[in-house]
PDB file of C-alpha atoms in Angstrom:
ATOM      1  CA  UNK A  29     -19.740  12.127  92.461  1.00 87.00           C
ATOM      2  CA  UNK A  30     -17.290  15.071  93.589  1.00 95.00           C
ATOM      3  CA  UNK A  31     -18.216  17.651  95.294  1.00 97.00           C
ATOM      4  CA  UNK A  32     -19.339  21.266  93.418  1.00 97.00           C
ATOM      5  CA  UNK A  33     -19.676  24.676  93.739  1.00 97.00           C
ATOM      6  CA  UNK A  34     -21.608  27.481  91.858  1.00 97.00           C
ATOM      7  CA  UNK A  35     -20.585  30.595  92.601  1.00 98.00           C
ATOM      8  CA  UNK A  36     -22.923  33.725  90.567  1.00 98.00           C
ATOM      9  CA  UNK A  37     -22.346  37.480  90.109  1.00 98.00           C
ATOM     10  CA  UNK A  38     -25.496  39.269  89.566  1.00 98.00           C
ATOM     11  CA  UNK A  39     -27.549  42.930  88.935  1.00 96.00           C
ATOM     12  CA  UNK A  40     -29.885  44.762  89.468  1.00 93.00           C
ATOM     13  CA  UNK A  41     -29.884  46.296  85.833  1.00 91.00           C
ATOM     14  CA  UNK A  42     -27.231  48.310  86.192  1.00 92.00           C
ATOM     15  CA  UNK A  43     -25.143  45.808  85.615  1.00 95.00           C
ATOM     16  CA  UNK A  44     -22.458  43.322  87.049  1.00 97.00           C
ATOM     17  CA  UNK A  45     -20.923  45.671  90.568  1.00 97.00           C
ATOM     18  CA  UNK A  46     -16.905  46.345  89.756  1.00 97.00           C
ATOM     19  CA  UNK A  47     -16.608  44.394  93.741  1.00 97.00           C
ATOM     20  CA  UNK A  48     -18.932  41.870  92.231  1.00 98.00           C
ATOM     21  CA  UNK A  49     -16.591  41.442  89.332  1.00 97.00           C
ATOM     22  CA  UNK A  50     -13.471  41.554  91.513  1.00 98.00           C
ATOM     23  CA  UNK A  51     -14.169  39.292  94.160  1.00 98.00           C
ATOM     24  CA  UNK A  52     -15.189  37.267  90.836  1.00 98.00           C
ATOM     25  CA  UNK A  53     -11.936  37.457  89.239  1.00 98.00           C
ATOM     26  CA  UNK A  54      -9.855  36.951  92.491  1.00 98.00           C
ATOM     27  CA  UNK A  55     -11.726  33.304  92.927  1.00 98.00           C
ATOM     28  CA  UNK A  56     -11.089  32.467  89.474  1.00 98.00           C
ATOM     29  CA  UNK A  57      -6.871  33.291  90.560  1.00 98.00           C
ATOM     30  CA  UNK A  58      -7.898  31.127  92.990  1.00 98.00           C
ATOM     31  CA  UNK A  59      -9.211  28.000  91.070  1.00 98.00           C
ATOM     32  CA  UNK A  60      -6.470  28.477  88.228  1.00 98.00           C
ATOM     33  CA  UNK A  61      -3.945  27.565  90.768  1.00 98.00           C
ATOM     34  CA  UNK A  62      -5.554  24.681  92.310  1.00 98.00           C
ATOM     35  CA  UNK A  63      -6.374  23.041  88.627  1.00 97.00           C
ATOM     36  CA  UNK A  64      -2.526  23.612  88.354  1.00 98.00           C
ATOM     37  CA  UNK A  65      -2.156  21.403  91.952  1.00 97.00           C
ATOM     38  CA  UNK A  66      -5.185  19.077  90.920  1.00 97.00           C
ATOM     39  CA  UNK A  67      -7.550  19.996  93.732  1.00 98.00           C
ATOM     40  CA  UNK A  68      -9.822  21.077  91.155  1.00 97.00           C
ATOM     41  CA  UNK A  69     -11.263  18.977  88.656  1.00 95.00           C
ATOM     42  CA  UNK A  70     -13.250  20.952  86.300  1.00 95.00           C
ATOM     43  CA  UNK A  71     -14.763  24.521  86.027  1.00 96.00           C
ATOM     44  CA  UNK A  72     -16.731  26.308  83.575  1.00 96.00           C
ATOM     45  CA  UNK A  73     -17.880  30.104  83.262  1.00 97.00           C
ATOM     46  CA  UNK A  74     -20.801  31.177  81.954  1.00 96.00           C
ATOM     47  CA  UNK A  75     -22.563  34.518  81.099  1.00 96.00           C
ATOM     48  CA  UNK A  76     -26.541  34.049  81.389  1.00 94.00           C
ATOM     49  CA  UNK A  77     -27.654  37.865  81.344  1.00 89.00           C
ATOM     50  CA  UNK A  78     -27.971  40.638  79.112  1.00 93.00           C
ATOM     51  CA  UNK A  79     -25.841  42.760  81.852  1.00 95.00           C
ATOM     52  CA  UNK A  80     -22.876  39.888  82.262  1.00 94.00           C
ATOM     53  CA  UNK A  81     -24.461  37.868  85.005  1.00 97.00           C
ATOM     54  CA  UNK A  82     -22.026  35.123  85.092  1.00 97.00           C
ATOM     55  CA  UNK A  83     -21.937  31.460  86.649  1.00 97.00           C
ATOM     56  CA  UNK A  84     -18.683  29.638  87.552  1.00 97.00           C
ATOM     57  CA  UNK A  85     -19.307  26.059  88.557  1.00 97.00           C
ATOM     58  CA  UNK A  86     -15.897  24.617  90.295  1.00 97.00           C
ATOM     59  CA  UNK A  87     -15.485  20.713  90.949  1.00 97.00           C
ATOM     60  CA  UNK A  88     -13.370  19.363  93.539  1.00 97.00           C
ATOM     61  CA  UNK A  89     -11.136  16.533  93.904  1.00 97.00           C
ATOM     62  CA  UNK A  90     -12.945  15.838  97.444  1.00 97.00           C
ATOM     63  CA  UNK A  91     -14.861  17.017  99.609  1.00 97.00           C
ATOM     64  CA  UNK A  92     -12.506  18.631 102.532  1.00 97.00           C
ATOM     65  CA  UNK A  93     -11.159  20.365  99.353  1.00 97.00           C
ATOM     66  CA  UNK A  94     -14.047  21.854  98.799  1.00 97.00           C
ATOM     67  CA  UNK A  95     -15.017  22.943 102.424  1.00 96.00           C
ATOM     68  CA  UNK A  96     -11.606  24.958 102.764  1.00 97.00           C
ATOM     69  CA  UNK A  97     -12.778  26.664  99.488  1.00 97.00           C
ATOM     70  CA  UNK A  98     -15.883  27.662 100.369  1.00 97.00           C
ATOM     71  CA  UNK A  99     -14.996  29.045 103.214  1.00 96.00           C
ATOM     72  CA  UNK A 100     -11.577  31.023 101.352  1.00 97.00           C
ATOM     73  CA  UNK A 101     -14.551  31.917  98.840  1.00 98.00           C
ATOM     74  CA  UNK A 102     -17.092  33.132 101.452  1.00 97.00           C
ATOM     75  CA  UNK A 103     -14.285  35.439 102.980  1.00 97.00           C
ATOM     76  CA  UNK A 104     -13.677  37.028  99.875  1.00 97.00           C
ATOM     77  CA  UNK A 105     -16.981  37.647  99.002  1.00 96.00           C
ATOM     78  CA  UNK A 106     -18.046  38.876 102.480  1.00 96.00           C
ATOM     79  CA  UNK A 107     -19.612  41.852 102.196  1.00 94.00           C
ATOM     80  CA  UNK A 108     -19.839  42.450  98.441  1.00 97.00           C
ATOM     81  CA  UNK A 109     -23.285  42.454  97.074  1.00 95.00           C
ATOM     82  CA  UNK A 110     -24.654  40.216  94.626  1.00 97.00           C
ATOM     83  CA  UNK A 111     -22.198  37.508  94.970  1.00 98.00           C
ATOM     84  CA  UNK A 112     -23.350  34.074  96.065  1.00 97.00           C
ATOM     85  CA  UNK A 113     -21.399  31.213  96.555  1.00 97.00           C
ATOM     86  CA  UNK A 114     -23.608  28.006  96.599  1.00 95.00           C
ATOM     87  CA  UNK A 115     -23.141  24.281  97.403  1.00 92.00           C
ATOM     88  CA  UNK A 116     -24.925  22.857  94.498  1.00 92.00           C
ATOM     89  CA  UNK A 117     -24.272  20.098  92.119  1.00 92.00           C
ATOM     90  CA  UNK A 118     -22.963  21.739  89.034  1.00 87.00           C
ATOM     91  CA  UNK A 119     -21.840  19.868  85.878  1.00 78.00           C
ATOM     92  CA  UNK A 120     -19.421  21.388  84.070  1.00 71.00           C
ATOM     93  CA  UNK A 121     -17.642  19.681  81.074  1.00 63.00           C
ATOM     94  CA  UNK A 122     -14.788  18.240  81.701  1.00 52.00           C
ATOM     95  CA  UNK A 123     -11.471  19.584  80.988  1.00 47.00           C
ATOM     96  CA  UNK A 124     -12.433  23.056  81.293  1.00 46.00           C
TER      97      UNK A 124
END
């Protein structure tokens, strides 16, 4: 099995934070290029709340792949509230 991240933006009903949403977007940049190098394998985005909560679940090709992301991913989302960035198995389907 490769190794996975889930990464979620959240509220606090007011809504999905503009930082929240940024740091969001820039990790997306992020994964777009590495599915372009083949680093990543498969993500998938997915809005769960009524205020745009979102999930992104991000396979890797390996697993030192995925440390050096988490850790790119943890600096960008250091000190912006409501983001977490989680080692978890996460299943997206493939080709996405």
């Amino acid at each position: 099995m490769h190794p996975s991240i889930e990464i979620l933006a959240l509220s606090r009903g007011r809504g999905v934070p503009e930082e929240t949403r940024a740091a969001l977007e820039r990790m997306k940049s992020v994964i777009a290029r590495m599915k372009l190098e083949g680093s990543v394998i498969a993500s998938e985005e997915s809005v769960f709340g009524l205020e745009g909560e979102t999930r992104l679940c991000v396979v890797f090709r390996d697993q030192a792949v995925a440390r050096v992301t988490q850790s790119e991913f943890k600096k960008i989302g250091e000190a912006v509230d409501l983001l977490q960035i989680r080692d978890v198995v996460c299943k997206p389907r493939q080709g996405r």
